[in-house]
mmCIF file of C-alpha atoms and ligand atoms in Angstrom:
data_model
loop_
_atom_site.group_PDB
_atom_site.id
_atom_site.type_symbol
_atom_site.label_atom_id
_atom_site.label_comp_id
_atom_site.label_asym_id
_atom_site.label_seq_id
_atom_site.Cartn_x
_atom_site.Cartn_y
_atom_site.Cartn_z
ATOM 1 C CA MET N 1 -124.018 -179.495 -25.952
ATOM 2 C CA LYS N 2 -120.913 -181.973 -25.568
ATOM 3 C CA LEU N 3 -118.852 -181.722 -28.593
ATOM 4 C CA PRO N 4 -117.331 -184.821 -30.303
ATOM 5 C CA LEU N 5 -113.264 -184.402 -30.009
ATOM 6 C CA ALA N 6 -110.592 -185.000 -32.832
ATOM 7 C CA TYR N 7 -108.189 -187.471 -31.781
ATOM 8 C CA TYR N 8 -104.327 -188.000 -32.986
ATOM 9 C CA GLY N 9 -104.134 -188.430 -36.582
ATOM 10 C CA ASP N 10 -107.026 -186.331 -37.417
ATOM 11 C CA PRO N 11 -105.490 -183.374 -39.799
ATOM 12 C CA ILE N 12 -107.231 -180.716 -37.821
ATOM 13 C CA LEU N 13 -104.868 -181.095 -35.166
ATOM 14 C CA ARG N 14 -101.990 -180.166 -37.518
ATOM 15 C CA VAL N 15 -103.496 -176.853 -38.888
ATOM 16 C CA LYS N 16 -101.994 -173.475 -38.042
ATOM 17 C CA CYS N 17 -105.546 -172.207 -36.945
ATOM 18 C CA SER N 18 -107.202 -168.684 -38.579
ATOM 19 C CA GLN N 19 -107.662 -165.639 -36.477
ATOM 20 C CA VAL N 20 -111.167 -165.186 -34.901
ATOM 21 C CA LYS N 21 -112.769 -162.296 -36.918
ATOM 22 C CA GLU N 22 -115.842 -161.401 -34.807
ATOM 23 C CA ILE N 23 -116.994 -162.732 -31.536
ATOM 24 C CA ASN N 24 -120.405 -163.282 -32.567
ATOM 25 C CA ASP N 25 -123.151 -165.706 -31.659
ATOM 26 C CA ASP N 26 -121.244 -168.520 -33.255
ATOM 27 C CA ILE N 27 -118.220 -167.897 -31.153
ATOM 28 C CA ARG N 28 -120.046 -167.790 -27.865
ATOM 29 C CA GLN N 29 -122.114 -171.057 -28.361
ATOM 30 C CA LEU N 30 -118.644 -172.614 -29.499
ATOM 31 C CA VAL N 31 -117.029 -171.466 -26.074
ATOM 32 C CA ASN N 32 -120.167 -172.467 -24.081
ATOM 33 C CA ASP N 33 -119.912 -176.104 -25.767
ATOM 34 C CA MET N 34 -116.241 -176.351 -25.304
ATOM 35 C CA ILE N 35 -116.714 -175.583 -21.667
ATOM 36 C CA GLU N 36 -119.326 -178.224 -21.304
ATOM 37 C CA THR N 37 -116.825 -180.611 -23.159
ATOM 38 C CA LEU N 38 -114.005 -179.512 -20.978
ATOM 39 C CA GLU N 39 -115.918 -180.385 -17.718
ATOM 40 C CA GLU N 40 -117.395 -183.797 -19.064
ATOM 41 C CA TYR N 41 -113.675 -184.754 -20.054
ATOM 42 C CA LYS N 42 -112.327 -183.119 -16.623
ATOM 43 C CA GLY N 43 -109.276 -181.597 -18.624
ATOM 44 C CA ALA N 44 -107.122 -178.739 -18.051
ATOM 45 C CA GLY N 45 -107.664 -177.023 -21.376
ATOM 46 C CA LEU N 46 -109.450 -177.414 -24.858
ATOM 47 C CA ALA N 47 -108.424 -175.655 -28.015
ATOM 48 C CA ALA N 48 -110.930 -175.270 -31.022
ATOM 49 C CA PRO N 49 -108.814 -177.674 -33.490
ATOM 50 C CA GLN N 50 -109.627 -180.522 -30.586
ATOM 51 C CA VAL N 51 -113.518 -180.017 -31.389
ATOM 52 C CA HIS N 52 -112.814 -179.895 -35.110
ATOM 53 C CA ARG N 53 -112.769 -175.861 -35.361
ATOM 54 C CA ASP N 54 -110.037 -174.204 -37.476
ATOM 55 C CA LEU N 55 -110.083 -171.079 -35.007
ATOM 56 C CA ALA N 56 -107.353 -169.566 -32.975
ATOM 57 C CA LEU N 57 -109.293 -169.763 -29.653
ATOM 58 C CA PHE N 58 -108.863 -172.059 -26.321
ATOM 59 C CA MET N 59 -109.532 -172.084 -22.863
ATOM 60 C CA THR N 60 -107.607 -173.642 -19.713
ATOM 61 C CA PHE N 61 -109.000 -174.816 -16.500
ATOM 62 C CA ALA N 62 -106.188 -175.091 -14.421
ATOM 63 C CA PRO N 63 -105.422 -174.741 -10.352
ATOM 64 C CA VAL N 64 -103.636 -171.714 -9.294
ATOM 65 C CA ARG N 65 -101.469 -171.271 -6.213
ATOM 66 C CA ASP N 66 -102.756 -169.391 -3.216
ATOM 67 C CA PRO N 67 -100.826 -166.220 -3.247
ATOM 68 C CA GLU N 68 -100.937 -166.016 0.762
ATOM 69 C CA ASN N 69 -99.926 -169.739 0.829
ATOM 70 C CA PRO N 70 -97.826 -170.800 -1.950
ATOM 71 C CA GLU N 71 -97.789 -174.510 -1.002
ATOM 72 C CA LYS N 72 -101.607 -174.670 -1.513
ATOM 73 C CA TRP N 73 -103.376 -174.804 -4.586
ATOM 74 C CA LEU N 74 -106.660 -173.126 -5.062
ATOM 75 C CA LYS N 75 -109.479 -174.355 -7.145
ATOM 76 C CA PRO N 76 -108.995 -174.208 -11.112
ATOM 77 C CA ARG N 77 -110.115 -171.154 -12.714
ATOM 78 C CA LEU N 78 -111.377 -170.854 -16.353
ATOM 79 C CA ARG N 79 -109.721 -168.448 -18.643
ATOM 80 C CA VAL N 80 -110.804 -168.015 -22.350
ATOM 81 C CA PHE N 81 -108.164 -166.921 -24.810
ATOM 82 C CA ILE N 82 -109.131 -165.387 -28.227
ATOM 83 C CA ASN N 83 -106.383 -164.523 -30.639
ATOM 84 C CA PRO N 84 -103.962 -165.121 -28.252
ATOM 85 C CA LYS N 85 -100.024 -164.658 -28.762
ATOM 86 C CA ILE N 86 -97.305 -165.035 -26.179
ATOM 87 C CA ILE N 87 -95.150 -162.159 -25.971
ATOM 88 C CA SER N 88 -92.586 -163.144 -23.672
ATOM 89 C CA TYR N 89 -91.225 -166.094 -22.061
ATOM 90 C CA SER N 90 -89.145 -166.369 -18.887
ATOM 91 C CA LYS N 91 -85.653 -167.861 -18.709
ATOM 92 C CA ASP N 92 -86.532 -170.114 -15.885
ATOM 93 C CA GLU N 93 -87.870 -173.408 -17.194
ATOM 94 C CA SER N 94 -89.858 -176.210 -15.335
ATOM 95 C CA VAL N 95 -90.778 -179.752 -16.322
ATOM 96 C CA TRP N 96 -94.596 -181.119 -16.124
ATOM 97 C CA GLY N 97 -96.153 -184.345 -16.951
ATOM 98 C CA GLN N 98 -98.353 -183.646 -19.846
ATOM 99 C CA GLY N 99 -101.290 -185.559 -21.385
ATOM 100 C CA CYS N 100 -103.908 -184.633 -24.082
ATOM 101 C CA LEU N 101 -107.702 -185.111 -24.242
ATOM 102 C CA SER N 102 -106.752 -185.639 -28.244
ATOM 103 C CA ILE N 103 -103.921 -188.114 -27.399
ATOM 104 C CA PRO N 104 -105.713 -190.531 -24.889
ATOM 105 C CA LYS N 105 -103.845 -192.644 -22.204
ATOM 106 C CA ILE N 106 -100.323 -191.223 -23.662
ATOM 107 C CA PHE N 107 -98.140 -189.086 -20.978
ATOM 108 C CA GLY N 108 -95.078 -187.481 -21.019
ATOM 109 C CA ASP N 109 -92.700 -184.878 -19.286
ATOM 110 C CA VAL N 110 -92.295 -181.448 -21.358
ATOM 111 C CA ARG N 111 -89.815 -178.890 -20.408
ATOM 112 C CA ARG N 112 -91.013 -175.344 -20.935
ATOM 113 C CA PRO N 113 -90.659 -171.592 -19.517
ATOM 114 C CA PHE N 114 -92.220 -171.450 -16.009
ATOM 115 C CA THR N 115 -93.674 -167.703 -16.662
ATOM 116 C CA ILE N 116 -94.957 -166.475 -19.921
ATOM 117 C CA VAL N 117 -96.990 -163.189 -20.811
ATOM 118 C CA VAL N 118 -99.795 -163.459 -23.215
ATOM 119 C CA THR N 119 -101.737 -160.850 -24.936
ATOM 120 C CA ALA N 120 -105.390 -162.167 -25.994
ATOM 121 C CA THR N 121 -109.029 -161.074 -26.363
ATOM 122 C CA ASP N 122 -111.675 -162.234 -24.086
ATOM 123 C CA LEU N 123 -115.140 -163.598 -24.549
ATOM 124 C CA ASP N 124 -116.519 -159.898 -24.253
ATOM 125 C CA GLY N 125 -114.009 -158.571 -26.943
ATOM 126 C CA ASN N 126 -111.562 -156.721 -24.470
ATOM 127 C CA SER N 127 -107.940 -157.471 -25.050
ATOM 128 C CA PHE N 128 -105.711 -158.257 -22.032
ATOM 129 C CA THR N 129 -102.281 -158.751 -21.527
ATOM 130 C CA GLU N 130 -101.280 -161.140 -18.562
ATOM 131 C CA GLU N 131 -98.638 -163.109 -16.830
ATOM 132 C CA PHE N 132 -99.093 -166.518 -16.170
ATOM 133 C CA SER N 133 -96.951 -168.805 -14.065
ATOM 134 C CA ASP N 134 -96.589 -172.501 -13.023
ATOM 135 C CA TYR N 135 -99.602 -174.955 -14.002
ATOM 136 C CA GLU N 136 -101.719 -172.462 -15.959
ATOM 137 C CA ALA N 137 -98.641 -171.554 -17.823
ATOM 138 C CA GLN N 138 -98.271 -174.630 -18.835
ATOM 139 C CA ALA N 139 -101.530 -175.411 -19.831
ATOM 140 C CA VAL N 140 -101.587 -172.042 -21.878
ATOM 141 C CA MET N 141 -98.422 -173.156 -23.842
ATOM 142 C CA HIS N 142 -100.181 -176.441 -24.136
ATOM 143 C CA GLU N 143 -103.166 -175.187 -25.488
ATOM 144 C CA ASN N 144 -101.567 -172.295 -27.398
ATOM 145 C CA ASP N 145 -99.405 -175.178 -29.363
ATOM 146 C CA HIS N 146 -102.528 -176.832 -30.491
ATOM 147 C CA ILE N 147 -103.516 -173.519 -32.211
ATOM 148 C CA ASN N 148 -100.222 -173.657 -33.988
ATOM 149 C CA GLY N 149 -100.939 -177.434 -34.815
ATOM 150 C CA VAL N 150 -98.352 -178.554 -32.371
ATOM 151 C CA LEU N 151 -98.975 -181.545 -29.904
ATOM 152 C CA PHE N 152 -96.956 -182.032 -26.606
ATOM 153 C CA ILE N 153 -95.676 -185.154 -27.917
ATOM 154 C CA ASP N 154 -93.634 -183.099 -30.334
ATOM 155 C CA ARG N 155 -91.673 -181.474 -27.173
ATOM 156 C CA LEU N 156 -90.649 -184.637 -25.669
ATOM 157 C CA GLU N 157 -87.218 -185.406 -25.395
ATOM 158 C CA MET N 158 -86.212 -187.651 -28.677
ATOM 159 C CA ARG N 159 -85.713 -190.965 -26.235
ATOM 160 C CA GLU N 160 -88.844 -190.272 -24.644
ATOM 161 C CA ARG N 161 -90.656 -189.895 -27.705
ATOM 162 C CA LYS N 162 -89.269 -192.876 -29.229
ATOM 163 C CA LYS N 163 -90.456 -194.876 -26.489
ATOM 164 C CA LEU N 164 -94.096 -193.991 -26.888
ATOM 165 C CA GLU N 165 -93.943 -194.328 -30.905
ATOM 166 C CA PRO N 166 -95.451 -197.905 -30.735
ATOM 167 C CA GLN N 167 -98.194 -196.602 -28.556
ATOM 168 C CA LEU N 168 -99.053 -193.758 -30.835
ATOM 169 C CA ARG N 169 -98.659 -195.775 -34.196
ATOM 170 C CA GLU N 170 -101.564 -197.852 -32.324
ATOM 171 C CA LEU N 171 -103.786 -194.861 -31.408
ATOM 172 C CA LYS N 172 -103.483 -193.311 -35.087
ATOM 173 C CA LYS N 173 -104.540 -196.600 -36.558
ATOM 174 C CA LYS N 174 -107.482 -197.197 -34.187
ATOM 175 C CA TYR N 175 -108.712 -193.386 -34.740
ATOM 176 C CA ASP N 176 -108.156 -193.761 -38.511
ATOM 177 C CA LEU N 177 -110.573 -196.768 -38.600
ATOM 178 C CA ILE N 178 -113.047 -194.728 -36.583
ATOM 179 C CA ARG N 179 -112.975 -191.604 -39.004
ATOM 180 C CA LYS N 180 -113.026 -193.620 -42.106
ATOM 181 C CA SER N 181 -116.312 -195.550 -40.704
ATOM 182 C CA GLU N 182 -117.685 -191.999 -39.589
ATOM 183 C CA ALA N 183 -116.755 -190.420 -43.113
ATOM 184 C CA LYS N 184 -118.903 -193.345 -44.686
ATOM 185 C CA LYS N 185 -122.144 -192.372 -42.445
HETATM 186 ZN ZN1 ZN U 1 -103.913 -180.819 -25.714
#
């Protein structure tokens, strides 16, 4: 089932999310629904607070480079992260244009480490520690920010953020109205 998204201005997007205590049917259902939602919106990742759930859980669907031919990108792969923690960041950085399903039509460049090491639990309850680079690392850091109440617009350079401020105010106004009318129902 496709889930309704939380949009910019929704307080759930600013919550530091709670740890997942147990991988039960509720969590498995949530992950399935989130995958469906992600496919529907053609995103590169989705975090639980973006579907109104206060849980440290997200998934990425990011293309990876062909190890045989680094110029070539392979199809995106789906990865699920439960209770993730980024345990190391590379010194080398890269700048990527970012967008977010919760902040429609807003884009900006964010500078972040190129490679990270993450420890997390998968949907089968197995913990893993793995290195991610490139596009996929950017997606993981973007989603990991979400479960800590951080949005990519917080990481823009001041000048770029200022430029987007009027659009962000409009977005918030629009979604505040929608939220109000939904709360009345
Ligand atoms: Zn996002």
